[in-house]
Short mmCIF file of C-alpha atoms in Angstrom, two decimals:
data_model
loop_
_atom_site.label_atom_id
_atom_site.label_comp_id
_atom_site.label_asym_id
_atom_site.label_seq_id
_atom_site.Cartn_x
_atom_site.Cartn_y
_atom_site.Cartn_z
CA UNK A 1 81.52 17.67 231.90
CA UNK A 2 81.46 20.27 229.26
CA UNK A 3 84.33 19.20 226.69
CA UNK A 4 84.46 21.97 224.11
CA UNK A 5 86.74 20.09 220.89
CA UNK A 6 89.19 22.56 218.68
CA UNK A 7 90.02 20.83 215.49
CA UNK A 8 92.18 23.28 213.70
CA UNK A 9 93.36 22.10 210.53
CA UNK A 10 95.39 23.34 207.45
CA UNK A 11 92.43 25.03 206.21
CA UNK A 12 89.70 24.74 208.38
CA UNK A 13 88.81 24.53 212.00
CA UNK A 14 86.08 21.93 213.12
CA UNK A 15 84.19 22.61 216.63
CA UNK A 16 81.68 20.37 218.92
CA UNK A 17 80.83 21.07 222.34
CA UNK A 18 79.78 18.03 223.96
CA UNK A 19 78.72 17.35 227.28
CA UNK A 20 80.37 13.91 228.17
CA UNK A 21 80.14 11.27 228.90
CA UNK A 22 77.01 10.59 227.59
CA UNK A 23 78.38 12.45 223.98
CA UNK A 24 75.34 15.19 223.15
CA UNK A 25 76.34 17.23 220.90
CA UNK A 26 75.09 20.60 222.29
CA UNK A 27 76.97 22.63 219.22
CA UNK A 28 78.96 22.10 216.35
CA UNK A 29 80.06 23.74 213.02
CA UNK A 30 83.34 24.41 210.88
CA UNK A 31 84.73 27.31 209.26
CA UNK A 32 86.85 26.25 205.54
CA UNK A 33 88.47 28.42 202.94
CA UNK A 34 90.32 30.09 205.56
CA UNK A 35 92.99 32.45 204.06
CA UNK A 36 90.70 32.58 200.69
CA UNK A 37 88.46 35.34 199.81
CA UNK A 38 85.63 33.68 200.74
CA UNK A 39 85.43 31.13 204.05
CA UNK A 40 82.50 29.48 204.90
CA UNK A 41 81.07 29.40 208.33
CA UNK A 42 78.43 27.22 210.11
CA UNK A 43 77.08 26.83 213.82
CA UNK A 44 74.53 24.21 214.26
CA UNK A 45 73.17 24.01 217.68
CA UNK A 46 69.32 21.80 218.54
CA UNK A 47 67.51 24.41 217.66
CA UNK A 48 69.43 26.98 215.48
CA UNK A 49 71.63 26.72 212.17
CA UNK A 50 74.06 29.31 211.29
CA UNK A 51 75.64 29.27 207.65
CA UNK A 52 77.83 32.24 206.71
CA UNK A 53 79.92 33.39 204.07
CA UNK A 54 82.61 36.07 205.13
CA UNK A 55 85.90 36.54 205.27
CA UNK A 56 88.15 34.56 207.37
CA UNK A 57 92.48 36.11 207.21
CA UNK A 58 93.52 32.96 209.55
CA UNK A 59 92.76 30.62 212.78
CA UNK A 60 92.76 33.11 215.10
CA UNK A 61 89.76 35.28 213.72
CA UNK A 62 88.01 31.97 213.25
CA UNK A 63 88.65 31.02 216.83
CA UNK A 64 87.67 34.36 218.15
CA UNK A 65 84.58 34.44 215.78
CA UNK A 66 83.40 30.90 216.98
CA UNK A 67 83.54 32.07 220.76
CA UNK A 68 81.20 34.83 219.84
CA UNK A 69 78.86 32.35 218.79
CA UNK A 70 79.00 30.27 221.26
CA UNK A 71 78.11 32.93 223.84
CA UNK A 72 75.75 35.20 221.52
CA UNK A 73 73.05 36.22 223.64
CA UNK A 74 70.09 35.20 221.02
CA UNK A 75 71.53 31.89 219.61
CA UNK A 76 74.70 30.78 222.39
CA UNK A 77 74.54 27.34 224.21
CA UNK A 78 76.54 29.20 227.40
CA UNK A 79 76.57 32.34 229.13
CA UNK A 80 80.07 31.83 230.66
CA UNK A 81 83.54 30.58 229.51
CA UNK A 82 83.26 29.21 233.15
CA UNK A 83 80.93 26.02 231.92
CA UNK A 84 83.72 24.60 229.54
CA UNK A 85 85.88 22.66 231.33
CA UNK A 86 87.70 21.36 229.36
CA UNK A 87 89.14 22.01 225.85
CA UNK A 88 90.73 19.29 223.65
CA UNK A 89 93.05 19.94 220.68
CA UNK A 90 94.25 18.23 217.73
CA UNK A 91 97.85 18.37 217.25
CA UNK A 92 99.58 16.88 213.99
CA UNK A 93 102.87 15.87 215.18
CA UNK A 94 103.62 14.46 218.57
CA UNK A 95 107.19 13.45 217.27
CA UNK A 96 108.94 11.51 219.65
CA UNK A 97 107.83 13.57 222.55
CA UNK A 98 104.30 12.57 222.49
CA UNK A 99 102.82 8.84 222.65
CA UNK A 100 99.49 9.60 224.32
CA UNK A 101 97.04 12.64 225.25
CA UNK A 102 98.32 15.07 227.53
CA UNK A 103 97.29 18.41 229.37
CA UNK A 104 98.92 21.25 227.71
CA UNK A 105 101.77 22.86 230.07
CA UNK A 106 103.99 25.76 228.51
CA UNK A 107 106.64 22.92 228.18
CA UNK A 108 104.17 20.85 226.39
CA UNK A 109 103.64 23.91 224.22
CA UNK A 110 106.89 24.71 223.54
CA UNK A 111 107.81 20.95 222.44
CA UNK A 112 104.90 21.27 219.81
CA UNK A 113 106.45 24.48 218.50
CA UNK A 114 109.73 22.39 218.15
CA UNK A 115 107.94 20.23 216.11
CA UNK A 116 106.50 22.68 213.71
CA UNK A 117 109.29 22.13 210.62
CA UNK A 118 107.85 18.77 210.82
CA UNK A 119 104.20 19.42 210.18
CA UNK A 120 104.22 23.37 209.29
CA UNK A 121 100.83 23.61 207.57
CA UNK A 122 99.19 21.89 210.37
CA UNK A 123 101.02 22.73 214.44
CA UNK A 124 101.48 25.71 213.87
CA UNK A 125 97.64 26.23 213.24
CA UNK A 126 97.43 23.76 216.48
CA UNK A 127 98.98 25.46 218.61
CA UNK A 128 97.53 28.54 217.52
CA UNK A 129 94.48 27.29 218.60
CA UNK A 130 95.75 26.32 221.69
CA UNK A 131 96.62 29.73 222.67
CA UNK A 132 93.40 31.67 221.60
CA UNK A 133 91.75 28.96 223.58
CA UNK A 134 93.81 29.56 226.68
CA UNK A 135 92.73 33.08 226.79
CA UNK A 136 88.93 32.44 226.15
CA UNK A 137 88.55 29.33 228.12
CA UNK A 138 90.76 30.27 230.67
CA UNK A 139 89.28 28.24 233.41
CA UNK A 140 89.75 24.85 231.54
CA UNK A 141 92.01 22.06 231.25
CA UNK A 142 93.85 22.55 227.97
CA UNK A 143 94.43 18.37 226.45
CA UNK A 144 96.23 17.74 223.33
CA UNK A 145 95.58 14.75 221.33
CA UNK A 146 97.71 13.57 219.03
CA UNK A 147 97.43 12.63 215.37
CA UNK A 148 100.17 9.90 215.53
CA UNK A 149 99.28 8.09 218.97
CA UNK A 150 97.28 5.16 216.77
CA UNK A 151 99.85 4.61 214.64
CA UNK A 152 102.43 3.70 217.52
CA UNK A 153 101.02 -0.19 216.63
CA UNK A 154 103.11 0.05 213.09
CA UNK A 155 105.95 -2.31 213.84
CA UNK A 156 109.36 -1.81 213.48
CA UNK A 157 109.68 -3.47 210.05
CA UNK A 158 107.38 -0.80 208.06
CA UNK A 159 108.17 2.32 210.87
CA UNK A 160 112.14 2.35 209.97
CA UNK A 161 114.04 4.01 207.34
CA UNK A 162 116.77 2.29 205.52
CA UNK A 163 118.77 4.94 206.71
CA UNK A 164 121.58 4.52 209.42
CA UNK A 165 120.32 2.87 212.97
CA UNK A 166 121.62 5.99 214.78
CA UNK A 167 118.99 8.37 212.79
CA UNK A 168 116.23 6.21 214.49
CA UNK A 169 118.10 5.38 217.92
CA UNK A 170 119.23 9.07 218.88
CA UNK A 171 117.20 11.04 216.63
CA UNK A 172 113.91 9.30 216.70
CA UNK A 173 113.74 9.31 212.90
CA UNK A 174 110.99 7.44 211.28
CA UNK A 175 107.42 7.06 210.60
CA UNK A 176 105.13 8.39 212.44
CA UNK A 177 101.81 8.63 210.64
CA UNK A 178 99.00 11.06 211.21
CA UNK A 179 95.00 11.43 211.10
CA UNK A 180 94.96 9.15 213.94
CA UNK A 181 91.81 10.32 215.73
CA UNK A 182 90.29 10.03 212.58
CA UNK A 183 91.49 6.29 211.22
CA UNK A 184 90.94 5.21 214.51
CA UNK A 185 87.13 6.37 214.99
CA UNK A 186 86.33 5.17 211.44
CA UNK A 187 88.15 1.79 212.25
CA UNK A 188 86.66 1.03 215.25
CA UNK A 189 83.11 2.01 213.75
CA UNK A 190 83.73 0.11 210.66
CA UNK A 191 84.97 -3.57 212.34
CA UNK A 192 81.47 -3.00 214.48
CA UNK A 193 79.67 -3.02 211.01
CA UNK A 194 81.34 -5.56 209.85
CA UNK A 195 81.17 -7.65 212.80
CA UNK A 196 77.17 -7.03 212.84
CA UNK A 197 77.06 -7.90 209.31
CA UNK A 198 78.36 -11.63 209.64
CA UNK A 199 82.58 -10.66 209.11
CA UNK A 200 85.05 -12.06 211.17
CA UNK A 201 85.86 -9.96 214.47
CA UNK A 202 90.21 -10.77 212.89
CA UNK A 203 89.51 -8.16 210.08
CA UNK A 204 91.93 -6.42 207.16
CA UNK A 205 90.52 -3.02 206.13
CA UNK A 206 91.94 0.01 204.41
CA UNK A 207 90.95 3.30 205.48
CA UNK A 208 91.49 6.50 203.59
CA UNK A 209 90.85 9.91 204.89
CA UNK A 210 90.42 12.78 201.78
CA UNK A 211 90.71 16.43 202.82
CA UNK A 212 92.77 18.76 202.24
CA UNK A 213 95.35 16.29 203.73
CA UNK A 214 95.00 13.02 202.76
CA UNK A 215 96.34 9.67 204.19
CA UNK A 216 95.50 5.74 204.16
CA UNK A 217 95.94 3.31 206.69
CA UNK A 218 96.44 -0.58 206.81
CA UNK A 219 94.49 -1.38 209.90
CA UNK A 220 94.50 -5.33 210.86
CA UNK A 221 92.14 -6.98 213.67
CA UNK A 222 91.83 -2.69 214.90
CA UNK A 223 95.73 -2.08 214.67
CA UNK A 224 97.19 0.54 212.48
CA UNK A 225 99.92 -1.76 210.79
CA UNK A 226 100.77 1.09 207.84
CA UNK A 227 100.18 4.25 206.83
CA UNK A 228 100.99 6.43 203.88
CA UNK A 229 102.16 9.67 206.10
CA UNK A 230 105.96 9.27 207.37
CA UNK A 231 107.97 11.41 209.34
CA UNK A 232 106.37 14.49 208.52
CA UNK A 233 102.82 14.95 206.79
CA UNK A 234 103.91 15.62 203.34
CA UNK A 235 104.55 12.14 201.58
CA UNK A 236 102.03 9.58 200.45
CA UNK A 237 98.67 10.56 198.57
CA UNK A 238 98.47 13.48 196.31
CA UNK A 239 96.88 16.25 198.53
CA UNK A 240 95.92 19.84 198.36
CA UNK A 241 98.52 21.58 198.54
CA UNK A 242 101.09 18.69 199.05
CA UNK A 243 103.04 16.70 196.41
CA UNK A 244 102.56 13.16 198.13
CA UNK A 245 105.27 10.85 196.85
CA UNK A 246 108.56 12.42 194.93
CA UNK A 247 111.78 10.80 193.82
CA UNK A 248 114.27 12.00 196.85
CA UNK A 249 116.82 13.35 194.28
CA UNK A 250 114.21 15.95 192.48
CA UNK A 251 115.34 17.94 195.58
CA UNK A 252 119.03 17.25 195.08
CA UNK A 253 118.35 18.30 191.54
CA UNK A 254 115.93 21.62 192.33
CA UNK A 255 118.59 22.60 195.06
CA UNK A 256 121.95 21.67 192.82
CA UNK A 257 120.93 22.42 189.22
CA UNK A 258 118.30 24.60 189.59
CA UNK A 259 119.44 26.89 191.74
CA UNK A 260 116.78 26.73 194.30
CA UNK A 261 117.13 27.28 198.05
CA UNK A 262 116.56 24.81 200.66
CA UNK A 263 113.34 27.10 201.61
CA UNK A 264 112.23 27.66 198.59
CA UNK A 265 112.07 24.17 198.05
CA UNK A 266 110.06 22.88 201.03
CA UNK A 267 107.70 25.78 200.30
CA UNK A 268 107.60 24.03 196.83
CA UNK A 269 106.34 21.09 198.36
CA UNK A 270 104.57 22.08 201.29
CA UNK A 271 102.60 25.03 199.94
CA UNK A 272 102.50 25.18 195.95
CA UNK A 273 102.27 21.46 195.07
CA UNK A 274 99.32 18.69 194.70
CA UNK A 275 96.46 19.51 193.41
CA UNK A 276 97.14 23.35 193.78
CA UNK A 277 100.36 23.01 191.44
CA UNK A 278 98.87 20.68 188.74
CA UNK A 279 95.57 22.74 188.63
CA UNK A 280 95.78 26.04 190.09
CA UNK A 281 93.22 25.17 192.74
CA UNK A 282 93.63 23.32 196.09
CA UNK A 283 89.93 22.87 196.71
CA UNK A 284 88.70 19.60 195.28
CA UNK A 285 84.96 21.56 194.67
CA UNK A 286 86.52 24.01 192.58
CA UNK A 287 88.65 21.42 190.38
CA UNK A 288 85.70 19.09 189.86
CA UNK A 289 83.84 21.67 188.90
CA UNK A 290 86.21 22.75 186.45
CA UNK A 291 87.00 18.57 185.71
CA UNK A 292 83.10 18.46 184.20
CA UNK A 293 83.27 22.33 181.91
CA UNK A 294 86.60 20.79 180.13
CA UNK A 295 89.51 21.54 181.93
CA UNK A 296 92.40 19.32 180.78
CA UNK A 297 94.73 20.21 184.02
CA UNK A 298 91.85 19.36 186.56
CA UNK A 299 90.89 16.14 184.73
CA UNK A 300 93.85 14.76 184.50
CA UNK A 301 94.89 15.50 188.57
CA UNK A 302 91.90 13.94 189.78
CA UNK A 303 92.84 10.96 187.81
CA UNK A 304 96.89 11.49 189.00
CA UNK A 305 94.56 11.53 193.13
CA UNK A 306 93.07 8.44 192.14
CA UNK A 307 95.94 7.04 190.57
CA UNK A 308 97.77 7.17 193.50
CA UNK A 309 95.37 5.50 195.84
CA UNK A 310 94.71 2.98 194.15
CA UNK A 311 98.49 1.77 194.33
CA UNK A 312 98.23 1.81 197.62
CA UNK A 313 95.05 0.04 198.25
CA UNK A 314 97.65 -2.37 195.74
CA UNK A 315 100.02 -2.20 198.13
CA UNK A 316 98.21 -2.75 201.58
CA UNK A 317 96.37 -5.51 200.20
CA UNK A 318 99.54 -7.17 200.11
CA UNK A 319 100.68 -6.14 203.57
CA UNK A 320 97.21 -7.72 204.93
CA UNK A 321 97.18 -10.57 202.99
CA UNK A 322 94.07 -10.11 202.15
CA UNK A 323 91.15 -7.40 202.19
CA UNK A 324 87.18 -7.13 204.05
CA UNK A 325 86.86 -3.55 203.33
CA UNK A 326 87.97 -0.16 201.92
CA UNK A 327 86.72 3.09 204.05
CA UNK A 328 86.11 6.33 202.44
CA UNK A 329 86.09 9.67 205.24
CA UNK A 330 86.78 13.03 205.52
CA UNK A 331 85.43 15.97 203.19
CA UNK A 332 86.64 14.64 200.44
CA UNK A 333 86.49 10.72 200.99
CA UNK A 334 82.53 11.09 202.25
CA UNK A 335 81.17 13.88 199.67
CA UNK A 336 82.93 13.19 196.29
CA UNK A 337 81.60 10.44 194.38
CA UNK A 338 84.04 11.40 191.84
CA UNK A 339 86.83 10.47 193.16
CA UNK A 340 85.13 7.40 195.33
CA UNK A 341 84.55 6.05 191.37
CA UNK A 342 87.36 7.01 190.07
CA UNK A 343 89.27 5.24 193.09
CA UNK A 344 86.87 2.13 192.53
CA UNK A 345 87.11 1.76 188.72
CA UNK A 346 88.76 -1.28 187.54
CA UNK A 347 89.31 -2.92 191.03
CA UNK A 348 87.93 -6.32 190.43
CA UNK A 349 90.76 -8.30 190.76
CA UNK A 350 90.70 -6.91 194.72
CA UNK A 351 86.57 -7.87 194.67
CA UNK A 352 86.40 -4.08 194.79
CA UNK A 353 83.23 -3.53 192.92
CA UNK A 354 81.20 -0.17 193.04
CA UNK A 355 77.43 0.29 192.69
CA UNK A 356 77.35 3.80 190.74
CA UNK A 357 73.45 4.71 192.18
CA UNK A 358 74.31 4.14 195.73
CA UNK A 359 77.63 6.38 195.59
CA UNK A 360 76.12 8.58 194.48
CA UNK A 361 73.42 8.67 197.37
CA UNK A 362 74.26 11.31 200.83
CA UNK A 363 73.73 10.11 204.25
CA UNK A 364 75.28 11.41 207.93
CA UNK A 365 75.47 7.56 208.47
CA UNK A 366 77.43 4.80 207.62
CA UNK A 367 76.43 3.06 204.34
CA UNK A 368 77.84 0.87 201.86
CA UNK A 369 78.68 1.46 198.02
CA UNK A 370 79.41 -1.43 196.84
CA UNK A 371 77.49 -3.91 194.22
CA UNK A 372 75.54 -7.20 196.07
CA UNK A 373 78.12 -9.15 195.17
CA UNK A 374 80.92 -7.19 195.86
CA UNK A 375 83.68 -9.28 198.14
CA UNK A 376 84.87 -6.24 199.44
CA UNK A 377 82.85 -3.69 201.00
CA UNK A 378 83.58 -0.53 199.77
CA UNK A 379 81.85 1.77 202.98
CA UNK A 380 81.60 5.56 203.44
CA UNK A 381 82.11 6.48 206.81
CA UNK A 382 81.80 10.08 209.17
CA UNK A 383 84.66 10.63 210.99
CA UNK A 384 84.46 12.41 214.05
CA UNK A 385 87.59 13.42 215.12
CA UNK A 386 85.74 15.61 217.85
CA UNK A 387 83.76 12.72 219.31
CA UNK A 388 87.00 10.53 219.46
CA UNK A 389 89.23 13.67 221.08
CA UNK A 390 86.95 14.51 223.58
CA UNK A 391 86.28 10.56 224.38
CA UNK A 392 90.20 10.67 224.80
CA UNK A 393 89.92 14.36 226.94
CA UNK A 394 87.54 12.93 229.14
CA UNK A 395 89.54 9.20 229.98
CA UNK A 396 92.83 11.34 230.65
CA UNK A 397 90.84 13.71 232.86
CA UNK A 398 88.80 11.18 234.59
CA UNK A 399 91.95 8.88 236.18
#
């Protein structure tokens, strides 16, 4: 079965075709930067590599220019829409309609377009790509998989609010978390290493997932027991766009004192906050870059990013009672070594320590960073949120 996997993010959208079971990757590739002047663009297939800089105005041109691709006469890995038969989407926020995969139905799509106040840089890009795909792969099975399915394990005692029981009882308000696919593959692949490397199979291990978005999970013996992301995907870690954390009555005070509309102020903090507001930039290349010539704003966010994890990792340690490993994933978590030291720095009393030569190091495959005699491994994972989606894809359409 030819699954083809739609990963449409914020910013970005990720692509594999894989022929499953068996998981060959017959073509894969992202395009980023989309809405900025310049996007980047890559198709990777066994025998051909594709990298492109051009323009990119949003998801659909992406979509539609990533179906060219895949059917281009000279470098295409099919000659018909006909071969997919299935296509499997990421979608942010299942809410409370949505505890497992499903195929996509108009109701289905009209439930995630309910849901898009709740996650509005990231389902409406979803279903976006849900509805370019439709048309392109019209002969396939449609699946969403939802970000917030792993985290269903967080029990009741970090998932509530201390807000009033009806809020959770009749209007399903609480937390829901998000990057599943993605804490879940790099879980499951990091309690294997673990296991192989003489650990206990009951393991405590942090995962945290950079990227444009950015969240961390508490994940004990391969349960998601916490997670930074809450009802919606805005709170927790500093992100790129995103303030992370805020004092609840900043709003009161924006809305009240200030003047500012209710709109105004969720744009605020949805679209114009994180590292964006602090430094003018919401791609972590660009602000590094601009970290290392001297710039005061972009050296002191990245240490406001890494401030901010690190409380966590504080906090999570406590909630596992104790800690085997930290994960670093995503674009950010697996290529900066900045912030992976940064993040790392003065974590000793947590037997986090970091060996500066080997983080620095690249690899496509798991590896660890951490000193020999480091009590905590500190690893750098892959994710592959494709692999894990169309793993899911396949189960649902195999019962």
């Amino acid at each position: 079965m030819k699954v083809i996997v739609i990963n449409s993010g914020s910013s970005s959208i990720k692509y594999q075709l894989i022929d499953m079971p068996a998981n060959i990757v017959l073509c894969s590739g992202m395009i980023d930067r989309i809405g900025l002047e310049i996007s980047n663009l890559t198709y990777v297939t066994q025998t051909t590599k594709v990298e492109e800089a051009l323009t990119i105005r949003d998801h659909k041109v992406g979509l539609e220019k990533i179906a060219s691709l895949l059917m281009d006469e000279e470098i295409g890995v099919i000659k018909s829409t006909d071969e997919i038969e299935a296509v499997g989407h990421r979608v942010v926020h299942g809410g409370g309609s949505f505890s497992k995969t499903v195929i996509i139905t108009e109701e289905v799509k009209v439930k995630i377009k309910q849901l898009f106040e709740l996650a509005p840089l990231h389902n409406p890009a979803n279903l976006e790509g849900i509805i370019v795909a439709s048309t392109i792969f019209n002969q396939a099975k449609q699946v969403a998989v939802f970000d917030t399915a792993f985290h269903q394990t967080i029990p009741v005692i970090a998932h509530k609010y201390a807000l009033p029981n009806y809020l959770l009882t009749e209007n399903k308000i609480r937390l829901y978390g998000f990057h599943g696919t993605s804490h879940k593959y790099v879980s499951e692949n990091a309690i294997h290493y673990l296991t192989q490397n003489s650990f206990s199979k009951d393991s405590k291990i942090i995962t945290i997932h950079l990227g444009n978005g950015c969240s961390m999970t508490a994940i004990k013996n391969g349960k998601s027991v916490d997670h930074t992301l809450g009802f919606g995907p805005m709170n927790g870690l500093i992100m790129g766009t995103r303030s992370g954390d805020v004092d609840q009555s900043i709003i009161f005070y924006l809305v009240n004192t200030l003047g500012y509309s209710l709109e105004a102020v969720n744009t605020m903090l949805q679209k114009q906050s994180g590292m964006l507001g602090l430094t003018g930039y919401s791609d972590l290349r660009d602000i590094e870059a601009n970290a290392e010539n001297g710039n005061v704003d972009c050296q002191l966010a990245l240490a406001m990013n890494a401030y901010r994890i690190k409380k966590y990792i504080g906090s999570y340690v406590a909630v596992l009672d104790g800690l085997d490993a930290i994960i670093f994933t995503a674009g950010i978590g697996e290529n900066s070594s900045y912030i992976r030291k940064l993040v790392c720095t003065d974590m000793s009393y947590f037997g986090i320590e970091l060996d500066e030569a080997k983080n620095e190091l690249r690899s496509k495959e798991i590896r660890e960073i951490n000193t020999i005699d480091s009590k905590t491994k500190i690893l750098v994972i892959p994710t592959n949120e494709e692999i894990e989606i169309a793993n899911q894809v396949f189960e649902l359409l195999m019962k």
